[in-house]
Amino acid sequence: MGGSCAQRCGAGRLQVLFPLLLPLFYRALCEPIRYSIPEELAKGSVVGNLAKDLELSVLDVSARKLRVSAEKLLFSVDAESGDLLVKDRIDREQICKERRRCELQLEAVVENPLNIFHIIVNVEDINDHAPQFHNDEINLEISESVSPGIGTILDSAKDPDISMNSLSKYQLSPNEYFSLVVKDNPDGGKYPELILKKNLDREMQSAHHLVLTALDGGDPPQSGTARIRILVVDANDNPPVFSQDVYRVSIPEDVAPGTSVLRVSATDQDEGFNAEVTYSFFGVADKAQHMFSLDSATGNIITHQPLDFEEVERYIMDVEAKDRGSLSTRCKVIIDVLDENDNSPEIIITFLSDQILENSLPGMVVALFKIRDLDSRENGEVTCNLSRNIPFKIYSSSNNYYKLVTDGALDREKTPEYNVTITATDRGRPPLSSSTTITLHITDVNDNAPVFQQSTYLVHVPENNPPGASIAQVCASDPDLGPNGLISYSIVASDLEPGALSSYVSVNPQSGVVFAQRAFDHEHLRAFQLTLQARDQGSPALSTNVSLRVLVTDRNDNAPRVLYPALGPDGSALFDTVPRAAQPGYLVTKVVAVDADSGHNAWLSYHVLQASELGLFSLGLRTGEVRTARALGDRDGARHRVLVAVRDGGQPPLSATVTLLLVFADNLQEALPDLSDRPVPSDPQAELQFYLVVALALISVLFLLAVILAIALHLRRSSSAATGGCFGSVLCSRSGLEIPPNYSEGTLPYAYNLCVPGDQTNSAFNFLISADHCPAKQDTLNKDSSSALLASILTASVDADKKTLKQQAPPNTDWRFSQAQRPGTSGSQNGDETGTWPNNQFDTEMLQAMILASASEAADGSSTLGGGAGTMGLSARYGPQFTLQHVPDYRQNVYIPGSNATLTNAAGKRDGKAPAGGNGNKKKSGKKEKK
């Protein structure tokens, strides 16, 4: 069956320059593997174990995709055993026609690495055809004058089998007149000749009927018969004779139909009617009869159809010449067809890879093809080339086989497919060429990471957005295909707390839309940064990160909040006193407000909505400072009510209002009577008259008070010359002295004890700690308590003065103050509700510095209420418009006339208790200190 390559290739001839490559080409360099099988073998029959002959294991058969290739695939390879099997009917006579040797050319193809082995299958003939005559009946006419021994050539039988199975002999049915002689043709065939054994006598028997039998050499032999009918005619004893037994001629295959090829000639020695000769083809195949025509009278042979060298190279025909007496003779005509370059090369693709990865290395085989040219010699020699500017090349493998391999880097994103044109050209004159185009699709690999449209993203989100709203969208692209280009989005990092990230934002993994999970508050969260990742679905997956910064823009959602003056229970501010001699521009008080918003939304402006006396006071639009616009006139009232609106710059603007109570008085005694009547009269004239009456009464009371005090001081000097203070001593009332409600709950973080000067020459107010036996019952001073206050002062016990300490009390260590008293925006108040000092170190140091500065200036008596309003570091935080109106100006709100005063802390005021070192009385005034 299949011969071993080791037996056909001598070791001495396999001298290769690279011994390491010898195993790869060893089989390809050997002679073809040969198998021999009989024709008409059943389908599925085993021709031979191809895998074993190729030295392949059973596993290699499927792993290396062992298969066979041929023009007409009559064989297949069993994927499990590696046997070469018969796939279709094999008829030697149909495949090889009349050729003595019938061989089928196959190519065995294996991959990994790709290699080709040549296989030759020799198809052996079997006796599957019986001899057959062209005509079932042969009619002959023999003259009775024919002498014995004269022969007549009969039609030969045809047997397509060869060798032993071909036509072997002829037999003639027994008779007394004729015998049969078998002769050999020049081409190796046999033909029968009928020999006359004795003279014929037409009068005795005019016709003879014989049976001619043709037998082949098979076992058992097969036969075919033909009936012979012989008519006996009168004498014609000379047959025609050709000028030569064999006629040979060569013609090119491109001759036109109708061209004369040659002329045969035969002569007959008879005369007259018996000498007339006619020509005809004898036993010529149908193909030759279609290609040529013979003139029966002249013997001229003419082409009838175009010739084709690739189909038939030679025509062999028998021409018979017959006279009128039925005597005949034959000659052989051989016509050789010469090849012309009339066939273009043919490109046959035998293997085409269906998966070409874009990261394939150069040299990868992507296609296998062969070139076939039916022409011969130079007309069949072919060269092959490719189209230009493509990353592929070809090189010859063996026996007109070529490999198409990669010759450069591939990039599917730039060129997803290549149309490769293969051109084959022969060496004929003129040369002929053909081309074929194959499309090579490049398979995608995940070699491109997603790319965002922007390097960074910045979005502005207004605060108070609805939860679930879309705030941004990131978009990335990936030029890869399929899962390699499918992108999903996620949040991988942020500057928010890890546990709170999911409660702030989320991202749609498919669309990249970022959603807000809650409503943002600019006052609590002004900006945050996210790191989003775009990841494809390739293996391994590639990803890219991008930064998304979210700026929460402010909306005007916070109204201004008034810090000073603090409001009482009825919503009005506590009173401020103004000296009657105040000049225009005198700083009366200052409205301090803050807005938790930022930018224009926190740009505050101050407006007077209502005033009891128009034109008497002016209000700073941006500072909130209340100043006298003119001097107090005689017709002007002593008590004034001013309604101030604080408005921010938002759209629409938000506002807050506060009511200022301003009393013109030189001292507290003058201001107290005015506090008893809080409502503002609607009639200015009646109000003026009321003020005049109150002023006269107040002057009388003050005069009487001065006299009583002078007598009391005179009496005390005689008993205790060393005792001094307010009126020589401070008298504490046990009758429930009150001050205006919430007087200590305003902007001021400290409460101060109030003392009245006993000596008219000394206008200094001394702040002393109250005696143990004289505690204050209430820290508030109502508007109806002026008379009670005066009575308590005038009836103070002298013994209480003795127990009163002249020494200044140290400040209380309780520095706590309520949330509403802390300066700064509401958003910046990060302390707890217990009133402890702010946790923020910067705010703590700032407040300490402000308080110490206020206390120092008050103690030195050098600060004036009209002093320049500093920003105290707030302009850098809230903008240039944010001055001291945003933080209580303790230097302006604390006024101590007379001499130097010492501040004492009365934290108990905040809790509704009397302080440890004072009588609980406090006065708020806008009066400037005079040195």
mmCIF file with all atom_site columns, N, CA, C and O in Angstrom, residues 39 71 74 91-105 120-126 159-163 166 309-314:
data_model
loop_
_atom_site.group_PDB
_atom_site.id
_atom_site.type_symbol
_atom_site.label_atom_id
_atom_site.label_alt_id
_atom_site.label_comp_id
_atom_site.label_asym_id
_atom_site.label_entity_id
_atom_site.label_seq_id
_atom_site.pdbx_PDB_ins_code
_atom_site.Cartn_x
_atom_site.Cartn_y
_atom_site.Cartn_z
_atom_site.occupancy
_atom_site.B_iso_or_equiv
_atom_site.pdbx_formal_charge
_atom_site.auth_seq_id
_atom_site.auth_comp_id
_atom_site.auth_asym_id
_atom_site.auth_atom_id
_atom_site.pdbx_PDB_model_num
ATOM 1   N N  . GLU A 1 39  ? -10.576 -0.703 -9.258  1.00 0.00 ? 39  GLU A N  1
ATOM 2   C CA . GLU A 1 39  ? -11.687 0.198  -9.518  1.00 0.00 ? 39  GLU A CA 1
ATOM 3   C C  . GLU A 1 39  ? -12.991 -0.386 -8.970  1.00 0.00 ? 39  GLU A C  1
ATOM 4   O O  . GLU A 1 39  ? -13.060 -1.560 -8.587  1.00 0.00 ? 39  GLU A O  1
ATOM 5   N N  . GLU A 1 71  ? -8.822  17.792 -7.210  1.00 0.00 ? 71  GLU A N  1
ATOM 6   C CA . GLU A 1 71  ? -9.798  18.470 -8.050  1.00 0.00 ? 71  GLU A CA 1
ATOM 7   C C  . GLU A 1 71  ? -11.162 17.829 -7.911  1.00 0.00 ? 71  GLU A C  1
ATOM 8   O O  . GLU A 1 71  ? -12.168 18.525 -7.768  1.00 0.00 ? 71  GLU A O  1
ATOM 9   N N  . LEU A 1 74  ? -12.441 12.147 -4.400  1.00 0.00 ? 74  LEU A N  1
ATOM 10  C CA . LEU A 1 74  ? -12.966 10.782 -4.381  1.00 0.00 ? 74  LEU A CA 1
ATOM 11  C C  . LEU A 1 74  ? -12.592 10.044 -3.108  1.00 0.00 ? 74  LEU A C  1
ATOM 12  O O  . LEU A 1 74  ? -13.043 8.911  -2.918  1.00 0.00 ? 74  LEU A O  1
ATOM 13  N N  . ASP A 1 91  ? -14.468 4.801  -11.291 1.00 0.00 ? 91  ASP A N  1
ATOM 14  C CA . ASP A 1 91  ? -14.558 4.071  -12.559 1.00 0.00 ? 91  ASP A CA 1
ATOM 15  C C  . ASP A 1 91  ? -13.313 4.396  -13.369 1.00 0.00 ? 91  ASP A C  1
ATOM 16  O O  . ASP A 1 91  ? -13.147 5.539  -13.825 1.00 0.00 ? 91  ASP A O  1
ATOM 17  N N  . ARG A 1 92  ? -12.438 3.440  -13.492 1.00 0.00 ? 92  ARG A N  1
ATOM 18  C CA . ARG A 1 92  ? -11.180 3.701  -14.178 1.00 0.00 ? 92  ARG A CA 1
ATOM 19  C C  . ARG A 1 92  ? -11.406 4.136  -15.610 1.00 0.00 ? 92  ARG A C  1
ATOM 20  O O  . ARG A 1 92  ? -10.720 5.019  -16.124 1.00 0.00 ? 92  ARG A O  1
ATOM 21  N N  . GLU A 1 93  ? -12.378 3.514  -16.315 1.00 0.00 ? 93  GLU A N  1
ATOM 22  C CA . GLU A 1 93  ? -12.606 3.849  -17.712 1.00 0.00 ? 93  GLU A CA 1
ATOM 23  C C  . GLU A 1 93  ? -13.131 5.275  -17.854 1.00 0.00 ? 93  GLU A C  1
ATOM 24  O O  . GLU A 1 93  ? -12.832 5.939  -18.847 1.00 0.00 ? 93  GLU A O  1
ATOM 25  N N  . GLN A 1 94  ? -13.891 5.749  -16.871 1.00 0.00 ? 94  GLN A N  1
ATOM 26  C CA . GLN A 1 94  ? -14.423 7.107  -16.943 1.00 0.00 ? 94  GLN A CA 1
ATOM 27  C C  . GLN A 1 94  ? -13.368 8.137  -16.547 1.00 0.00 ? 94  GLN A C  1
ATOM 28  O O  . GLN A 1 94  ? -13.310 9.217  -17.112 1.00 0.00 ? 94  GLN A O  1
ATOM 29  N N  . ILE A 1 95  ? -12.518 7.762  -15.588 1.00 0.00 ? 95  ILE A N  1
ATOM 30  C CA . ILE A 1 95  ? -11.522 8.722  -15.105 1.00 0.00 ? 95  ILE A CA 1
ATOM 31  C C  . ILE A 1 95  ? -10.324 8.815  -16.045 1.00 0.00 ? 95  ILE A C  1
ATOM 32  O O  . ILE A 1 95  ? -9.886  9.907  -16.422 1.00 0.00 ? 95  ILE A O  1
ATOM 33  N N  . CYS A 1 96  ? -9.804  7.696  -16.432 1.00 0.00 ? 96  CYS A N  1
ATOM 34  C CA . CYS A 1 96  ? -8.550  7.679  -17.198 1.00 0.00 ? 96  CYS A CA 1
ATOM 35  C C  . CYS A 1 96  ? -8.751  7.395  -18.683 1.00 0.00 ? 96  CYS A C  1
ATOM 36  O O  . CYS A 1 96  ? -7.751  7.285  -19.427 1.00 0.00 ? 96  CYS A O  1
ATOM 37  N N  . LYS A 1 97  ? -9.970  7.186  -19.104 1.00 0.00 ? 97  LYS A N  1
ATOM 38  C CA . LYS A 1 97  ? -10.265 6.930  -20.518 1.00 0.00 ? 97  LYS A CA 1
ATOM 39  C C  . LYS A 1 97  ? -9.455  5.740  -21.007 1.00 0.00 ? 97  LYS A C  1
ATOM 40  O O  . LYS A 1 97  ? -9.520  4.655  -20.447 1.00 0.00 ? 97  LYS A O  1
ATOM 41  N N  . GLU A 1 98  ? -8.666  5.938  -22.031 1.00 0.00 ? 98  GLU A N  1
ATOM 42  C CA . GLU A 1 98  ? -7.935  4.835  -22.663 1.00 0.00 ? 98  GLU A CA 1
ATOM 43  C C  . GLU A 1 98  ? -6.482  4.728  -22.194 1.00 0.00 ? 98  GLU A C  1
ATOM 44  O O  . GLU A 1 98  ? -5.704  3.962  -22.748 1.00 0.00 ? 98  GLU A O  1
ATOM 45  N N  . ARG A 1 99  ? -6.137  5.484  -21.189 1.00 0.00 ? 99  ARG A N  1
ATOM 46  C CA . ARG A 1 99  ? -4.748  5.432  -20.733 1.00 0.00 ? 99  ARG A CA 1
ATOM 47  C C  . ARG A 1 99  ? -4.473  4.084  -20.081 1.00 0.00 ? 99  ARG A C  1
ATOM 48  O O  . ARG A 1 99  ? -5.314  3.535  -19.352 1.00 0.00 ? 99  ARG A O  1
ATOM 49  N N  . ARG A 1 100 ? -3.296  3.602  -20.372 1.00 0.00 ? 100 ARG A N  1
ATOM 50  C CA . ARG A 1 100 ? -2.904  2.312  -19.828 1.00 0.00 ? 100 ARG A CA 1
ATOM 51  C C  . ARG A 1 100 ? -2.655  2.398  -18.315 1.00 0.00 ? 100 ARG A C  1
ATOM 52  O O  . ARG A 1 100 ? -2.876  1.436  -17.598 1.00 0.00 ? 100 ARG A O  1
ATOM 53  N N  . ARG A 1 101 ? -2.162  3.537  -17.885 1.00 0.00 ? 101 ARG A N  1
ATOM 54  C CA . ARG A 1 101 ? -1.830  3.716  -16.468 1.00 0.00 ? 101 ARG A CA 1
ATOM 55  C C  . ARG A 1 101 ? -2.773  4.770  -15.890 1.00 0.00 ? 101 ARG A C  1
ATOM 56  O O  . ARG A 1 101 ? -2.840  5.887  -16.395 1.00 0.00 ? 101 ARG A O  1
ATOM 57  N N  . CYS A 1 102 ? -3.475  4.386  -14.868 1.00 0.00 ? 102 CYS A N  1
ATOM 58  C CA . CYS A 1 102 ? -4.468  5.297  -14.270 1.00 0.00 ? 102 CYS A CA 1
ATOM 59  C C  . CYS A 1 102 ? -4.025  5.629  -12.851 1.00 0.00 ? 102 CYS A C  1
ATOM 60  O O  . CYS A 1 102 ? -4.051  4.762  -11.957 1.00 0.00 ? 102 CYS A O  1
ATOM 61  N N  . GLU A 1 103 ? -3.580  6.850  -12.652 1.00 0.00 ? 103 GLU A N  1
ATOM 62  C CA . GLU A 1 103 ? -3.118  7.297  -11.349 1.00 0.00 ? 103 GLU A CA 1
ATOM 63  C C  . GLU A 1 103 ? -3.862  8.570  -10.949 1.00 0.00 ? 103 GLU A C  1
ATOM 64  O O  . GLU A 1 103 ? -4.013  9.498  -11.761 1.00 0.00 ? 103 GLU A O  1
ATOM 65  N N  . LEU A 1 104 ? -4.283  8.604  -9.677  1.00 0.00 ? 104 LEU A N  1
ATOM 66  C CA . LEU A 1 104 ? -4.984  9.772  -9.129  1.00 0.00 ? 104 LEU A CA 1
ATOM 67  C C  . LEU A 1 104 ? -4.032  10.532 -8.201  1.00 0.00 ? 104 LEU A C  1
ATOM 68  O O  . LEU A 1 104 ? -3.415  9.940  -7.317  1.00 0.00 ? 104 LEU A O  1
ATOM 69  N N  . GLN A 1 105 ? -3.925  11.835 -8.460  1.00 0.00 ? 105 GLN A N  1
ATOM 70  C CA . GLN A 1 105 ? -3.042  12.687 -7.671  1.00 0.00 ? 105 GLN A CA 1
ATOM 71  C C  . GLN A 1 105 ? -3.834  13.312 -6.509  1.00 0.00 ? 105 GLN A C  1
ATOM 72  O O  . GLN A 1 105 ? -4.869  13.945 -6.721  1.00 0.00 ? 105 GLN A O  1
ATOM 73  N N  . ILE A 1 120 ? -0.311  9.329  -4.481  1.00 0.00 ? 120 ILE A N  1
ATOM 74  C CA . ILE A 1 120 ? -0.697  8.787  -5.807  1.00 0.00 ? 120 ILE A CA 1
ATOM 75  C C  . ILE A 1 120 ? -1.425  7.480  -5.566  1.00 0.00 ? 120 ILE A C  1
ATOM 76  O O  . ILE A 1 120 ? -0.895  6.565  -4.924  1.00 0.00 ? 120 ILE A O  1
ATOM 77  N N  . VAL A 1 121 ? -2.646  7.435  -6.085  1.00 0.00 ? 121 VAL A N  1
ATOM 78  C CA . VAL A 1 121 ? -3.467  6.227  -5.965  1.00 0.00 ? 121 VAL A CA 1
ATOM 79  C C  . VAL A 1 121 ? -3.577  5.608  -7.360  1.00 0.00 ? 121 VAL A C  1
ATOM 80  O O  . VAL A 1 121 ? -4.113  6.241  -8.285  1.00 0.00 ? 121 VAL A O  1
ATOM 81  N N  . ASN A 1 122 ? -3.030  4.423  -7.505  1.00 0.00 ? 122 ASN A N  1
ATOM 82  C CA . ASN A 1 122 ? -3.074  3.705  -8.781  1.00 0.00 ? 122 ASN A CA 1
ATOM 83  C C  . ASN A 1 122 ? -4.349  2.867  -8.814  1.00 0.00 ? 122 ASN A C  1
ATOM 84  O O  . ASN A 1 122 ? -4.560  1.985  -7.972  1.00 0.00 ? 122 ASN A O  1
ATOM 85  N N  . VAL A 1 123 ? -5.191  3.168  -9.800  1.00 0.00 ? 123 VAL A N  1
ATOM 86  C CA . VAL A 1 123 ? -6.470  2.465  -9.944  1.00 0.00 ? 123 VAL A CA 1
ATOM 87  C C  . VAL A 1 123 ? -6.256  1.290  -10.919 1.00 0.00 ? 123 VAL A C  1
ATOM 88  O O  . VAL A 1 123 ? -5.931  1.502  -12.090 1.00 0.00 ? 123 VAL A O  1
ATOM 89  N N  . GLU A 1 124 ? -6.428  0.115  -10.406 1.00 0.00 ? 124 GLU A N  1
ATOM 90  C CA . GLU A 1 124 ? -6.242  -1.088 -11.211 1.00 0.00 ? 124 GLU A CA 1
ATOM 91  C C  . GLU A 1 124 ? -7.561  -1.502 -11.860 1.00 0.00 ? 124 GLU A C  1
ATOM 92  O O  . GLU A 1 124 ? -8.644  -1.374 -11.269 1.00 0.00 ? 124 GLU A O  1
ATOM 93  N N  . ASP A 1 125 ? -7.412  -1.988 -13.082 1.00 0.00 ? 125 ASP A N  1
ATOM 94  C CA . ASP A 1 125 ? -8.602  -2.344 -13.872 1.00 0.00 ? 125 ASP A CA 1
ATOM 95  C C  . ASP A 1 125 ? -9.156  -3.695 -13.418 1.00 0.00 ? 125 ASP A C  1
ATOM 96  O O  . ASP A 1 125 ? -8.421  -4.610 -13.028 1.00 0.00 ? 125 ASP A O  1
ATOM 97  N N  . ILE A 1 126 ? -10.485 -3.807 -13.450 1.00 0.00 ? 126 ILE A N  1
ATOM 98  C CA . ILE A 1 126 ? -11.171 -5.086 -13.242 1.00 0.00 ? 126 ILE A CA 1
ATOM 99  C C  . ILE A 1 126 ? -12.015 -5.359 -14.465 1.00 0.00 ? 126 ILE A C  1
ATOM 100 O O  . ILE A 1 126 ? -12.325 -4.456 -15.261 1.00 0.00 ? 126 ILE A O  1
ATOM 101 N N  . ASP A 1 159 ? -13.434 -2.941 -26.095 1.00 0.00 ? 159 ASP A N  1
ATOM 102 C CA . ASP A 1 159 ? -13.493 -3.301 -24.674 1.00 0.00 ? 159 ASP A CA 1
ATOM 103 C C  . ASP A 1 159 ? -12.691 -2.251 -23.907 1.00 0.00 ? 159 ASP A C  1
ATOM 104 O O  . ASP A 1 159 ? -11.456 -2.161 -24.051 1.00 0.00 ? 159 ASP A O  1
ATOM 105 N N  . PRO A 1 160 ? -13.366 -1.398 -23.092 1.00 0.00 ? 160 PRO A N  1
ATOM 106 C CA . PRO A 1 160 ? -12.629 -0.341 -22.394 1.00 0.00 ? 160 PRO A CA 1
ATOM 107 C C  . PRO A 1 160 ? -11.669 -0.847 -21.340 1.00 0.00 ? 160 PRO A C  1
ATOM 108 O O  . PRO A 1 160 ? -10.841 -0.083 -20.850 1.00 0.00 ? 160 PRO A O  1
ATOM 109 N N  . ASP A 1 161 ? -11.769 -2.127 -20.966 1.00 0.00 ? 161 ASP A N  1
ATOM 110 C CA . ASP A 1 161 ? -10.818 -2.660 -20.002 1.00 0.00 ? 161 ASP A CA 1
ATOM 111 C C  . ASP A 1 161 ? -9.450  -2.754 -20.633 1.00 0.00 ? 161 ASP A C  1
ATOM 112 O O  . ASP A 1 161 ? -9.285  -2.717 -21.866 1.00 0.00 ? 161 ASP A O  1
ATOM 113 N N  . ILE A 1 162 ? -8.463  -2.909 -19.775 1.00 0.00 ? 162 ILE A N  1
ATOM 114 C CA . ILE A 1 162 ? -7.082  -2.945 -20.264 1.00 0.00 ? 162 ILE A CA 1
ATOM 115 C C  . ILE A 1 162 ? -6.443  -4.236 -19.806 1.00 0.00 ? 162 ILE A C  1
ATOM 116 O O  . ILE A 1 162 ? -6.986  -4.992 -18.986 1.00 0.00 ? 162 ILE A O  1
ATOM 117 N N  . SER A 1 163 ? -5.256  -4.433 -20.330 1.00 0.00 ? 163 SER A N  1
ATOM 118 C CA . SER A 1 163 ? -4.412  -5.559 -19.923 1.00 0.00 ? 163 SER A CA 1
ATOM 119 C C  . SER A 1 163 ? -5.154  -6.876 -20.109 1.00 0.00 ? 163 SER A C  1
ATOM 120 O O  . SER A 1 163 ? -5.743  -7.133 -21.172 1.00 0.00 ? 163 SER A O  1
ATOM 121 N N  . SER A 1 166 ? -8.792  -6.840 -21.302 1.00 0.00 ? 166 SER A N  1
ATOM 122 C CA . SER A 1 166 ? -9.153  -6.255 -22.591 1.00 0.00 ? 166 SER A CA 1
ATOM 123 C C  . SER A 1 166 ? -9.505  -7.367 -23.594 1.00 0.00 ? 166 SER A C  1
ATOM 124 O O  . SER A 1 166 ? -9.482  -8.558 -23.273 1.00 0.00 ? 166 SER A O  1
ATOM 125 N N  . PHE A 1 309 ? -5.870  21.169 -27.615 1.00 0.00 ? 309 PHE A N  1
ATOM 126 C CA . PHE A 1 309 ? -4.751  20.327 -27.237 1.00 0.00 ? 309 PHE A CA 1
ATOM 127 C C  . PHE A 1 309 ? -4.918  19.783 -25.818 1.00 0.00 ? 309 PHE A C  1
ATOM 128 O O  . PHE A 1 309 ? -4.536  18.648 -25.537 1.00 0.00 ? 309 PHE A O  1
ATOM 129 N N  . GLU A 1 310 ? -5.478  20.615 -24.917 1.00 0.00 ? 310 GLU A N  1
ATOM 130 C CA . GLU A 1 310 ? -5.608  20.202 -23.535 1.00 0.00 ? 310 GLU A CA 1
ATOM 131 C C  . GLU A 1 310 ? -6.631  19.075 -23.374 1.00 0.00 ? 310 GLU A C  1
ATOM 132 O O  . GLU A 1 310 ? -6.585  18.328 -22.403 1.00 0.00 ? 310 GLU A O  1
ATOM 133 N N  . GLU A 1 311 ? -7.508  18.939 -24.352 1.00 0.00 ? 311 GLU A N  1
ATOM 134 C CA . GLU A 1 311 ? -8.513  17.877 -24.277 1.00 0.00 ? 311 GLU A CA 1
ATOM 135 C C  . GLU A 1 311 ? -8.033  16.612 -24.972 1.00 0.00 ? 311 GLU A C  1
ATOM 136 O O  . GLU A 1 311 ? -8.094  15.519 -24.410 1.00 0.00 ? 311 GLU A O  1
ATOM 137 N N  . VAL A 1 312 ? -7.563  16.721 -26.196 1.00 0.00 ? 312 VAL A N  1
ATOM 138 C CA . VAL A 1 312 ? -7.055  15.575 -26.958 1.00 0.00 ? 312 VAL A CA 1
ATOM 139 C C  . VAL A 1 312 ? -5.786  16.019 -27.664 1.00 0.00 ? 312 VAL A C  1
ATOM 140 O O  . VAL A 1 312 ? -5.804  16.977 -28.439 1.00 0.00 ? 312 VAL A O  1
ATOM 141 N N  . GLU A 1 313 ? -4.707  15.321 -27.379 1.00 0.00 ? 313 GLU A N  1
ATOM 142 C CA . GLU A 1 313 ? -3.441  15.666 -28.011 1.00 0.00 ? 313 GLU A CA 1
ATOM 143 C C  . GLU A 1 313 ? -3.267  14.983 -29.367 1.00 0.00 ? 313 GLU A C  1
ATOM 144 O O  . GLU A 1 313 ? -2.543  15.492 -30.220 1.00 0.00 ? 313 GLU A O  1
ATOM 145 N N  . ARG A 1 314 ? -3.883  13.836 -29.559 1.00 0.00 ? 314 ARG A N  1
ATOM 146 C CA . ARG A 1 314 ? -3.667  13.068 -30.807 1.00 0.00 ? 314 ARG A CA 1
ATOM 147 C C  . ARG A 1 314 ? -4.974  12.360 -31.172 1.00 0.00 ? 314 ARG A C  1
ATOM 148 O O  . ARG A 1 314 ? -5.655  11.825 -30.304 1.00 0.00 ? 314 ARG A O  1
#
